[in-house]
Coordinates of C-alpha atoms in Angstrom, one line a residue:
Chain R
M1 CA 96.9 114.8 125.0
L2 CA 97.6 116.1 121.5
F3 CA 99.5 119.4 120.9
V4 CA 100.1 120.8 117.5
R5 CA 102.3 123.9 117.2
D6 CA 103.0 125.9 114.0
L7 CA 102.3 123.0 111.8
E8 CA 103.0 123.7 108.1
S9 CA 102.5 121.2 105.3
G10 CA 101.2 120.9 101.7
Y11 CA 101.4 118.9 98.5
G12 CA 104.4 119.2 96.2
E13 CA 105.2 122.9 95.9
M14 CA 101.8 124.1 97.2
Q15 CA 101.7 125.0 100.8
V16 CA 98.3 124.3 102.4
L17 CA 98.9 124.7 106.1
W18 CA 100.5 128.0 107.3
G19 CA 101.1 127.3 111.0
I20 CA 98.3 125.4 112.6
N21 CA 98.1 125.5 116.4
L22 CA 95.7 123.3 118.2
E23 CA 95.3 121.2 121.4
V24 CA 93.1 118.2 122.1
N25 CA 92.4 117.2 125.7
E26 CA 92.0 113.7 126.9
K27 CA 88.4 112.2 126.7
T28 CA 87.0 115.1 124.8
V29 CA 85.6 115.6 121.3
T30 CA 87.4 118.4 119.4
T31 CA 86.1 119.5 116.0
I32 CA 87.9 121.3 113.2
L33 CA 85.5 123.3 111.0
G34 CA 86.1 125.4 108.0
P35 CA 85.2 125.8 104.3
N36 CA 86.4 123.6 101.5
G37 CA 90.0 123.9 100.9
S38 CA 90.8 125.5 104.2
G39 CA 93.1 122.6 105.2
K40 CA 91.0 120.5 107.5
T41 CA 91.9 117.1 105.9
T42 CA 95.5 118.1 105.4
T43 CA 95.7 118.9 109.1
L44 CA 94.6 115.4 110.0
R45 CA 96.8 113.8 107.4
S46 CA 99.8 115.8 108.6
I47 CA 99.2 115.0 112.2
F48 CA 98.9 111.3 111.4
G49 CA 101.9 111.3 109.0
L50 CA 100.2 110.5 105.7
N51 CA 101.5 113.9 104.7
R52 CA 104.9 114.8 105.8
P53 CA 104.9 118.0 108.0
W54 CA 107.1 120.7 106.6
R55 CA 107.6 122.5 109.8
G56 CA 106.2 122.6 113.3
V57 CA 105.7 120.1 116.1
V58 CA 103.1 117.4 116.9
E59 CA 103.2 116.0 120.4
F60 CA 101.2 113.1 121.7
D61 CA 101.2 112.3 125.4
R62 CA 104.2 114.6 125.7
I63 CA 106.2 112.7 123.1
D64 CA 107.4 114.4 119.9
V65 CA 105.7 112.4 117.1
T66 CA 106.1 115.0 114.3
Y67 CA 108.0 112.7 112.0
M68 CA 106.9 109.4 113.4
P69 CA 105.6 107.2 110.5
P70 CA 101.9 106.3 110.5
H71 CA 102.3 102.6 111.5
A72 CA 104.3 103.7 114.6
K73 CA 101.6 106.1 115.5
V74 CA 99.0 103.3 115.4
E75 CA 101.3 101.4 117.8
I76 CA 101.2 104.2 120.4
G77 CA 97.5 104.7 120.1
I78 CA 96.6 107.1 117.3
T79 CA 94.5 106.1 114.3
L80 CA 92.7 107.9 111.5
V81 CA 89.3 107.2 110.0
L82 CA 89.9 108.2 106.4
E83 CA 87.5 110.3 104.4
G84 CA 85.6 108.0 102.1
R85 CA 85.8 104.9 104.4
H86 CA 88.5 102.9 102.6
L87 CA 87.1 99.5 103.5
F88 CA 88.1 96.2 101.9
P89 CA 84.8 95.7 99.9
S90 CA 85.3 92.1 99.0
M91 CA 86.0 91.0 102.5
S92 CA 83.3 90.3 105.1
V93 CA 82.5 92.7 108.0
E94 CA 84.3 90.5 110.5
E95 CA 87.4 90.1 108.2
N96 CA 87.6 93.9 107.9
L97 CA 87.5 94.2 111.7
R98 CA 90.0 91.4 112.3
L99 CA 92.4 92.8 109.8
G100 CA 92.1 96.1 111.6
A101 CA 93.7 94.6 114.7
Y102 CA 97.1 94.3 112.9
T103 CA 99.6 95.6 115.4
R104 CA 100.7 93.3 118.2
R105 CA 99.1 95.5 120.9
A106 CA 95.8 95.5 119.0
E107 CA 96.0 91.7 118.3
E108 CA 96.2 91.0 122.0
K109 CA 93.1 93.0 122.6
M110 CA 91.3 91.7 119.5
D111 CA 88.5 89.8 121.3
D112 CA 87.7 92.7 123.6
S113 CA 87.8 95.1 120.7
I114 CA 85.4 93.0 118.6
D115 CA 83.0 92.8 121.6
L116 CA 83.2 96.6 121.9
V117 CA 82.5 97.2 118.2
Y118 CA 79.6 94.8 118.2
S119 CA 78.1 96.4 121.3
L120 CA 78.4 99.8 119.7
F121 CA 77.1 98.7 116.4
P122 CA 74.7 95.7 116.8
R123 CA 73.9 96.0 113.1
L124 CA 77.5 95.1 112.2
K125 CA 77.2 92.0 114.3
E126 CA 74.0 91.0 112.4
R127 CA 76.0 91.4 109.1
R128 CA 79.3 90.0 110.2
E129 CA 79.4 87.5 107.3
Q130 CA 78.3 90.0 104.7
K131 CA 80.7 91.6 102.3
A132 CA 81.7 95.1 103.3
G133 CA 80.9 96.4 99.8
T134 CA 77.3 95.4 100.1
L135 CA 76.6 97.4 103.2
S136 CA 74.7 100.6 103.1
G137 CA 76.5 103.9 103.4
G138 CA 75.8 104.3 107.1
E139 CA 76.8 100.8 107.9
Q140 CA 80.0 101.2 105.9
Q141 CA 80.8 104.3 108.0
M142 CA 80.2 102.3 111.2
L143 CA 82.5 99.6 109.9
A144 CA 85.2 102.2 109.2
I145 CA 84.9 103.5 112.7
G146 CA 84.8 100.0 114.0
R147 CA 87.9 99.0 112.2
A148 CA 89.6 102.1 113.7
L149 CA 88.6 100.9 117.1
M150 CA 90.2 97.5 116.4
T151 CA 93.6 99.2 116.6
A152 CA 92.9 99.8 120.3
P153 CA 93.4 103.6 120.0
K154 CA 93.5 106.3 122.6
L155 CA 93.0 109.1 120.0
I156 CA 90.9 108.8 116.9
L157 CA 91.2 111.3 114.1
M158 CA 88.0 111.3 112.0
D159 CA 87.8 112.8 108.6
E160 CA 84.2 113.8 107.7
P161 CA 82.4 110.7 109.0
S162 CA 79.0 112.1 108.1
Q163 CA 79.9 112.7 104.5
G164 CA 77.3 111.4 102.0
L165 CA 74.9 110.1 104.6
A166 CA 71.2 110.7 105.0
P167 CA 70.3 113.1 107.8
K168 CA 69.0 110.2 110.0
L169 CA 72.3 108.4 109.6
V170 CA 74.3 111.6 110.3
A171 CA 72.7 111.8 113.7
E172 CA 73.5 108.2 114.3
V173 CA 77.2 108.7 113.4
F174 CA 77.4 111.7 115.8
E175 CA 75.7 109.6 118.6
T176 CA 78.4 107.1 118.0
V177 CA 81.1 109.7 118.5
E178 CA 79.5 110.6 121.8
R179 CA 79.5 107.0 122.9
L180 CA 83.2 106.7 122.0
R181 CA 83.9 109.6 124.3
E182 CA 82.0 107.9 127.1
E183 CA 84.1 104.8 126.5
G184 CA 87.1 107.0 127.4
L185 CA 88.4 107.8 123.9
T186 CA 89.6 111.1 122.6
I187 CA 88.4 112.3 119.2
L188 CA 89.5 114.9 116.8
L189 CA 86.9 115.4 114.2
V190 CA 86.9 117.2 110.9
E191 CA 83.4 118.1 109.7
Q192 CA 81.4 120.1 107.2
N193 CA 78.2 119.5 109.2
V194 CA 78.7 122.5 111.5
Y195 CA 75.8 122.5 113.8
A196 CA 75.4 118.7 114.2
S197 CA 79.1 118.4 115.1
L198 CA 79.1 121.3 117.5
E199 CA 76.2 119.5 119.4
I200 CA 78.6 116.8 120.5
S201 CA 81.9 118.7 120.7
D202 CA 83.7 120.1 123.7
Y203 CA 85.9 122.5 121.8
A204 CA 86.2 123.7 118.2
Y205 CA 88.6 125.3 115.8
V206 CA 87.7 127.1 112.6
L207 CA 90.2 127.0 109.8
G208 CA 90.5 129.4 107.0
D209 CA 93.3 129.4 104.3
G210 CA 95.4 127.0 106.3
K211 CA 95.3 128.9 109.6
V212 CA 93.2 128.8 112.7
V213 CA 90.9 131.8 112.4
L214 CA 88.8 131.1 115.4
E215 CA 88.8 128.8 118.4
G216 CA 86.7 128.3 121.5
T217 CA 84.1 126.4 123.3
V218 CA 81.1 125.2 121.4
D219 CA 78.9 128.0 122.6
E220 CA 81.5 130.7 121.7
I221 CA 81.8 129.2 118.2
R222 CA 78.1 128.8 117.6
D223 CA 77.4 132.4 118.4
S224 CA 80.4 133.9 116.5
E225 CA 79.7 136.1 113.6
E226 CA 82.3 134.4 111.5
V227 CA 80.7 131.0 111.6
K228 CA 77.3 132.5 110.9
K229 CA 78.8 134.4 107.9
A230 CA 80.7 131.4 106.6
Y231 CA 78.0 128.8 106.9
V232 CA 74.6 130.4 107.1
G233 CA 75.3 133.3 104.8
I234 CA 73.7 136.0 106.9
Chain O
M1 CA 103.1 75.9 111.9
N2 CA 99.7 75.1 110.5
I3 CA 100.3 72.2 108.1
R4 CA 96.7 72.4 106.7
A5 CA 97.3 75.8 105.4
Y6 CA 100.0 74.3 103.1
K7 CA 97.5 72.0 101.4
P8 CA 97.5 74.0 98.1
L9 CA 101.0 72.7 97.6
I10 CA 99.5 69.3 96.9
P11 CA 98.0 70.1 93.5
M12 CA 101.2 71.9 92.7
I13 CA 103.3 68.9 93.5
A14 CA 100.9 66.8 91.4
V15 CA 101.4 69.0 88.3
Y16 CA 105.2 69.0 88.8
G17 CA 105.1 65.2 89.1
V18 CA 103.2 64.9 85.8
L19 CA 105.5 67.3 84.0
I20 CA 108.7 65.6 85.3
T21 CA 107.3 62.2 84.5
I22 CA 106.6 63.3 80.9
A23 CA 110.0 64.9 80.6
L24 CA 111.8 61.8 81.7
T25 CA 109.7 59.1 79.9
V26 CA 108.6 60.7 76.6
D27 CA 111.4 61.0 74.1
G28 CA 112.3 64.6 73.3
M29 CA 110.1 66.1 75.9
W30 CA 112.8 67.1 78.4
Q31 CA 113.7 70.4 76.7
P32 CA 110.0 71.5 76.1
V33 CA 109.2 70.8 79.7
A34 CA 112.3 72.7 80.8
Y35 CA 111.0 75.6 78.6
F36 CA 107.7 75.6 80.3
M37 CA 109.4 75.4 83.7
F38 CA 111.3 78.5 82.9
Y39 CA 108.1 80.4 82.5
I40 CA 106.6 78.9 85.6
A41 CA 109.7 79.9 87.6
L42 CA 109.5 83.4 86.1
G43 CA 105.8 83.8 87.0
Q44 CA 106.3 82.3 90.5
A45 CA 109.2 84.7 91.2
F46 CA 107.6 87.8 89.8
N47 CA 104.3 87.0 91.6
I48 CA 106.0 87.5 95.0
F49 CA 106.3 91.1 94.1
L50 CA 103.6 92.0 91.5
G51 CA 101.0 89.6 92.8
L52 CA 101.4 90.2 96.5
T53 CA 101.9 94.0 96.4
G54 CA 100.1 95.0 93.2
Y55 CA 103.1 97.1 92.1
V56 CA 104.3 96.6 88.5
D57 CA 108.1 96.6 88.1
F58 CA 108.9 97.1 84.4
G59 CA 112.6 96.7 85.2
Y60 CA 112.3 93.2 86.6
V61 CA 114.5 91.6 84.0
A62 CA 117.4 93.6 85.3
F63 CA 117.5 91.3 88.3
M64 CA 117.6 88.2 86.1
G65 CA 120.4 89.9 84.1
L66 CA 122.4 90.6 87.2
G67 CA 121.9 87.0 88.3
A68 CA 123.2 85.8 84.9
Y69 CA 126.3 88.0 85.3
G70 CA 126.8 86.8 88.9
M71 CA 127.0 83.2 87.7
G72 CA 129.2 84.2 84.7
L73 CA 131.7 86.1 86.9
A74 CA 131.8 83.1 89.3
I75 CA 132.6 80.6 86.6
K76 CA 135.2 82.9 85.0
N77 CA 137.0 83.8 88.3
F78 CA 136.5 80.7 90.3
G79 CA 136.2 78.1 87.6
H80 CA 139.8 77.0 88.3
L81 CA 138.7 75.9 91.8
G82 CA 136.4 73.3 90.3
L83 CA 132.7 72.8 90.9
I84 CA 132.7 75.2 93.9
A85 CA 132.3 77.9 91.3
L86 CA 128.6 77.0 90.9
P87 CA 127.5 77.6 94.5
I88 CA 129.6 80.7 94.4
G89 CA 127.7 81.8 91.3
I90 CA 124.3 81.0 92.9
F91 CA 125.4 83.1 95.9
L92 CA 126.6 86.0 93.8
A93 CA 123.5 85.9 91.7
V94 CA 121.3 86.2 94.7
I95 CA 123.4 88.9 96.4
M96 CA 123.8 91.1 93.3
S97 CA 120.1 91.0 92.4
M98 CA 119.0 91.6 96.0
L99 CA 121.4 94.5 96.5
L100 CA 120.1 96.2 93.3
S101 CA 116.5 95.6 94.4
L102 CA 117.3 97.1 97.8
A103 CA 118.8 100.2 96.2
V104 CA 116.0 100.5 93.7
G105 CA 113.3 99.7 96.2
A106 CA 114.5 102.1 98.9
V107 CA 114.1 105.0 96.4
A108 CA 111.4 103.9 94.0
L109 CA 109.0 102.1 96.3
R110 CA 108.2 105.5 97.9
L111 CA 106.4 106.2 94.6
R112 CA 103.0 104.9 94.0
G113 CA 101.4 102.9 91.2
A114 CA 102.2 104.2 87.8
Y115 CA 105.1 106.4 89.0
F116 CA 106.8 103.4 90.3
A117 CA 106.3 101.4 87.1
I118 CA 107.8 104.3 85.0
A119 CA 110.8 104.7 87.4
T120 CA 111.7 101.0 87.1
I121 CA 111.8 101.0 83.3
G122 CA 114.8 103.4 83.7
V123 CA 116.6 101.0 86.0
N124 CA 116.7 98.2 83.4
E125 CA 117.7 100.4 80.4
G126 CA 120.2 102.2 82.6
F127 CA 121.9 99.0 83.7
R128 CA 122.1 97.8 80.1
Y129 CA 123.7 101.0 78.9
L130 CA 126.1 100.9 81.9
V131 CA 127.3 97.4 81.0
E132 CA 127.6 98.3 77.3
G133 CA 128.9 101.9 77.8
V134 CA 131.7 101.4 80.2
R135 CA 132.5 97.9 78.8
L136 CA 131.6 96.3 82.2
W137 CA 131.9 92.5 82.2
G138 CA 132.7 92.4 78.5
G139 CA 130.4 95.2 77.4
T140 CA 128.5 94.5 74.2
E141 CA 130.6 91.5 73.4
G142 CA 129.1 89.8 76.5
M143 CA 130.6 86.8 78.2
I144 CA 131.1 83.7 76.2
L145 CA 131.9 80.9 78.6
S146 CA 131.4 77.7 76.6
G147 CA 135.1 77.3 75.6
F148 CA 136.3 78.1 79.0
M149 CA 133.8 75.7 80.6
R150 CA 134.7 72.9 78.3
K151 CA 138.4 73.3 79.0
T152 CA 137.8 73.5 82.8
Y153 CA 135.0 71.0 83.4
G154 CA 135.3 68.9 80.3
R155 CA 132.8 68.6 77.4
E156 CA 130.6 66.0 79.1
M157 CA 130.2 68.0 82.3
T158 CA 129.5 71.2 80.4
N159 CA 126.8 69.4 78.4
F160 CA 125.4 68.0 81.7
F161 CA 125.2 71.6 83.1
S162 CA 123.3 73.0 80.1
T163 CA 121.0 70.1 79.2
F164 CA 120.2 68.7 82.7
L165 CA 121.5 70.5 85.8
S166 CA 120.3 74.0 84.8
D167 CA 116.8 72.6 84.1
V168 CA 116.7 70.8 87.4
L169 CA 117.8 73.9 89.2
V170 CA 115.1 76.0 87.5
I171 CA 112.4 73.5 88.7
L172 CA 113.8 73.7 92.2
I173 CA 113.8 77.5 92.0
A174 CA 110.2 77.6 90.8
F175 CA 109.1 75.3 93.6
S176 CA 111.1 77.2 96.3
A177 CA 109.5 80.5 95.1
A178 CA 106.1 78.8 95.5
V179 CA 106.9 77.6 99.0
V180 CA 108.0 81.1 100.0
T181 CA 104.8 82.5 98.5
I182 CA 102.5 80.3 100.5
A183 CA 104.5 80.8 103.6
I184 CA 104.1 84.6 103.2
L185 CA 100.4 84.2 102.5
N186 CA 99.9 82.1 105.6
K187 CA 101.9 84.6 107.8
K188 CA 100.9 87.9 109.2
M189 CA 103.0 89.5 106.4
G190 CA 100.4 88.0 104.0
Y191 CA 97.6 90.0 105.6
A192 CA 99.8 93.1 105.6
L193 CA 100.5 92.7 101.8
L194 CA 96.8 91.9 101.1
A195 CA 95.8 95.1 102.9
L196 CA 98.4 97.3 101.2
R197 CA 97.6 95.9 97.8
E198 CA 93.9 96.6 98.2
D199 CA 94.2 100.1 99.8
E200 CA 97.5 101.5 100.9
D201 CA 96.1 104.3 103.0
A202 CA 93.8 101.9 104.8
A203 CA 96.8 99.7 105.5
K204 CA 98.6 102.6 107.0
V205 CA 95.8 103.6 109.4
M206 CA 95.7 100.0 110.5
G207 CA 99.3 100.3 111.6
I208 CA 101.0 98.4 108.8
N209 CA 104.5 99.5 107.8
V210 CA 103.8 99.4 104.1
T211 CA 107.2 100.5 102.9
K212 CA 108.9 97.7 104.9
Y213 CA 106.6 95.0 103.4
K214 CA 106.9 96.3 99.9
I215 CA 110.7 96.2 100.1
M216 CA 110.7 92.8 101.7
A217 CA 108.5 91.4 98.9
F218 CA 110.6 93.2 96.3
I219 CA 113.9 91.9 97.5
T220 CA 112.6 88.3 97.8
S221 CA 111.2 88.4 94.3
A222 CA 114.4 89.9 92.9
G223 CA 116.5 87.2 94.6
F224 CA 114.6 84.5 92.8
A225 CA 114.9 86.4 89.5
G226 CA 118.7 86.4 90.0
L227 CA 118.6 82.7 90.5
I228 CA 116.6 82.2 87.3
G229 CA 119.1 84.3 85.4
A230 CA 122.0 82.4 86.8
T231 CA 120.6 79.0 85.9
A232 CA 118.2 79.3 83.0
W233 CA 120.6 81.6 81.1
T234 CA 124.2 81.4 82.1
L235 CA 124.4 77.8 83.1
K236 CA 122.1 76.6 80.3
L237 CA 123.2 78.8 77.4
T238 CA 126.9 79.3 78.5
Y239 CA 126.9 82.8 77.2
I240 CA 125.6 86.2 78.3
F241 CA 124.8 89.2 76.1
P242 CA 123.5 92.4 77.6
E243 CA 120.9 92.9 75.0
D244 CA 119.4 89.5 75.8
V245 CA 119.6 89.5 79.6
F246 CA 118.3 93.1 79.9
N247 CA 115.6 92.5 77.3
I248 CA 112.3 94.1 78.6
S249 CA 110.2 91.4 76.8
Y250 CA 110.9 89.0 79.7
T251 CA 109.4 91.5 82.1
V252 CA 106.3 91.7 79.9
E253 CA 106.1 87.9 79.7
A254 CA 106.3 87.7 83.5
I255 CA 103.4 90.2 83.8
V256 CA 101.3 88.3 81.3
I257 CA 101.9 85.0 83.1
V258 CA 101.0 86.4 86.5
M259 CA 97.9 88.1 85.2
L260 CA 96.9 85.0 83.2
G261 CA 97.1 82.7 86.2
G262 CA 95.9 85.0 88.9
A263 CA 98.0 87.7 90.6
G264 CA 98.7 87.1 94.3
T265 CA 97.6 83.4 94.1
L266 CA 99.9 80.5 94.8
L267 CA 98.9 78.3 91.9
G268 CA 98.2 81.0 89.3
P269 CA 101.8 81.5 88.1
M270 CA 102.2 77.8 87.6
F271 CA 99.1 77.5 85.4
G272 CA 99.9 80.9 83.8
G273 CA 103.4 79.8 83.0
L274 CA 102.4 76.5 81.8
I275 CA 99.6 77.8 79.5
Y276 CA 101.9 80.6 78.2
G277 CA 104.8 78.3 77.7
I278 CA 102.8 75.6 75.9
M279 CA 101.1 78.1 73.7
K280 CA 104.3 79.9 72.8
Y281 CA 106.1 76.7 72.1
Y282 CA 103.5 74.9 70.0
L283 CA 102.3 77.9 68.2
S284 CA 105.8 78.5 67.0
V285 CA 106.0 74.9 65.9
I286 CA 102.6 75.0 64.1
F287 CA 102.6 78.5 62.8
P288 CA 106.3 79.5 62.6
G289 CA 106.8 83.2 62.2
I290 CA 103.2 84.3 63.0
Q291 CA 103.0 82.7 66.4
L292 CA 102.8 86.0 68.3
L293 CA 100.0 87.2 66.1
I294 CA 97.9 84.3 67.2
L295 CA 99.1 84.2 70.8
A296 CA 98.2 87.9 71.5
P297 CA 94.5 87.7 70.8
I298 CA 94.2 84.4 72.8
L299 CA 95.9 86.1 75.7
I300 CA 93.6 89.1 75.5
A301 CA 90.6 86.8 75.3
I302 CA 91.7 84.9 78.4
V303 CA 92.3 88.1 80.4
V304 CA 88.9 89.5 79.4
V305 CA 87.1 86.3 80.3
F306 CA 89.0 85.8 83.6
P307 CA 90.0 89.3 84.8
E308 CA 91.1 87.8 88.1
G309 CA 93.2 85.2 86.4
L310 CA 92.4 81.5 86.0
I311 CA 93.0 80.6 89.6
G312 CA 91.2 83.7 90.8
Y313 CA 88.2 82.6 88.8
I314 CA 88.3 79.0 89.9
R315 CA 88.7 80.0 93.6
K316 CA 85.7 82.2 93.4
K317 CA 83.6 79.3 91.9
A318 CA 84.9 76.9 94.4
R319 CA 84.3 79.1 97.4
D320 CA 82.8 77.1 100.4
T321 CA 83.5 73.8 98.8
R322 CA 86.1 71.3 100.0
L323 CA 88.1 72.0 96.9
S324 CA 88.8 75.5 98.1
E325 CA 91.2 74.2 100.7
Y326 CA 93.5 73.1 97.9
L327 CA 93.3 76.3 96.0
R328 CA 95.2 79.4 96.9

């Protein structure tokens, strides 16, 4: 569904990505792992277009979308759950969700999408009138994912959804990701939480210094020496 | 169209009604009211950009300046055709200011926040030096139209332009800018602007074309600025000097008015402009010479007490009451 070939990008003069190659198959969860500063977030932002790719190709459903602006990507079914949630804190839960269905395509499906979000996250339904800023961290992350669902996406890019959450809530977020796959969505996940994210992934990439240093099925990655070295320190 | 969503225009029309009644019935009040209306128009026009997008344009006065020159050029070149020169001037003012805003916006609106603000200071100063440096449109000597206008239109007609028609036009411009504001707020574009003002990245992941909406708000706002320059300056004063019409202090006043009343609200610029205009006018009457020294702390106090502006504060207090339908 998503092909990334030789993607290079960065900030100003500083190059961060040095030729990323990855592939995401339909209805799977693919995870990008890697230490801080290895280019995980930049990869997602460059795929989505928040950072302009310097070189390389991004293809979605066999269309070249490398230089397509973010709003057009949302129109064809890609969205991004930003690191740090980026909700509208003074608006209610439901207002946040409805605002998420901005594109025409999403607006037509608004009622179905709201039902889907509330069935996935019954707690958001209970708190629909509450201001987003007053939700707990876990609920805010659910709302961020919910708002992404409101765009009626096929592919969701998620940047560290478990960041800053208590272990119990981390598990909940990953369960949600699994449910999304069951709903027929495709997910490309960036995570620091290696073992928990591998639990729910189909395929994984490990980045290092802006390149893919390792890729494979979940079992291959879990048993690899490099991951053990990088994350467990043995 | 949902008529009920336009209810907040009712208090606005009421305030305009009171102001116009005072201007017409109380002796000597026409000019002070016209002075307040200038600030209301300035706030209302600038609010379409600053209030709705959250971006600060420090070069805003350049659009007013260009509008002033647009009207000046029309009177000078088409005055011999008669009164048709005025609509031509209005047209030129809008076109010139919108074209400049399109050029500036297409480049500078790709910058965020403070970088945009800094880039726009250069636009205004650059334009002023261009006019003065290459002696464009009279250079530093400006355009003095009073003699020409008296010869062409007669003394009485010229007086009518500067003491009545220009003021009426400013009132119409202020009101039109307000109608455009509420129309935007009620449309999908209003939601897009709200989202991008709160969080630009969030707006992008929701599928909002942020650049398009920023440019649309910028051009609309600039067009109204051009109209204010053409009427409140050229038509009223009958002269144009580059150091006046590119004076950054008008931009600062516009920012103060919008913040005072409530950025992004419909009624905020009206109350902001009114309060600012009344204070500036009467403080200079009561304390000539030191009026700004007194005005500044008052403004600071208001902004500290009402950080969301007067209307922002009242709206919050009136939430879930029937009054809130009339506040926007």
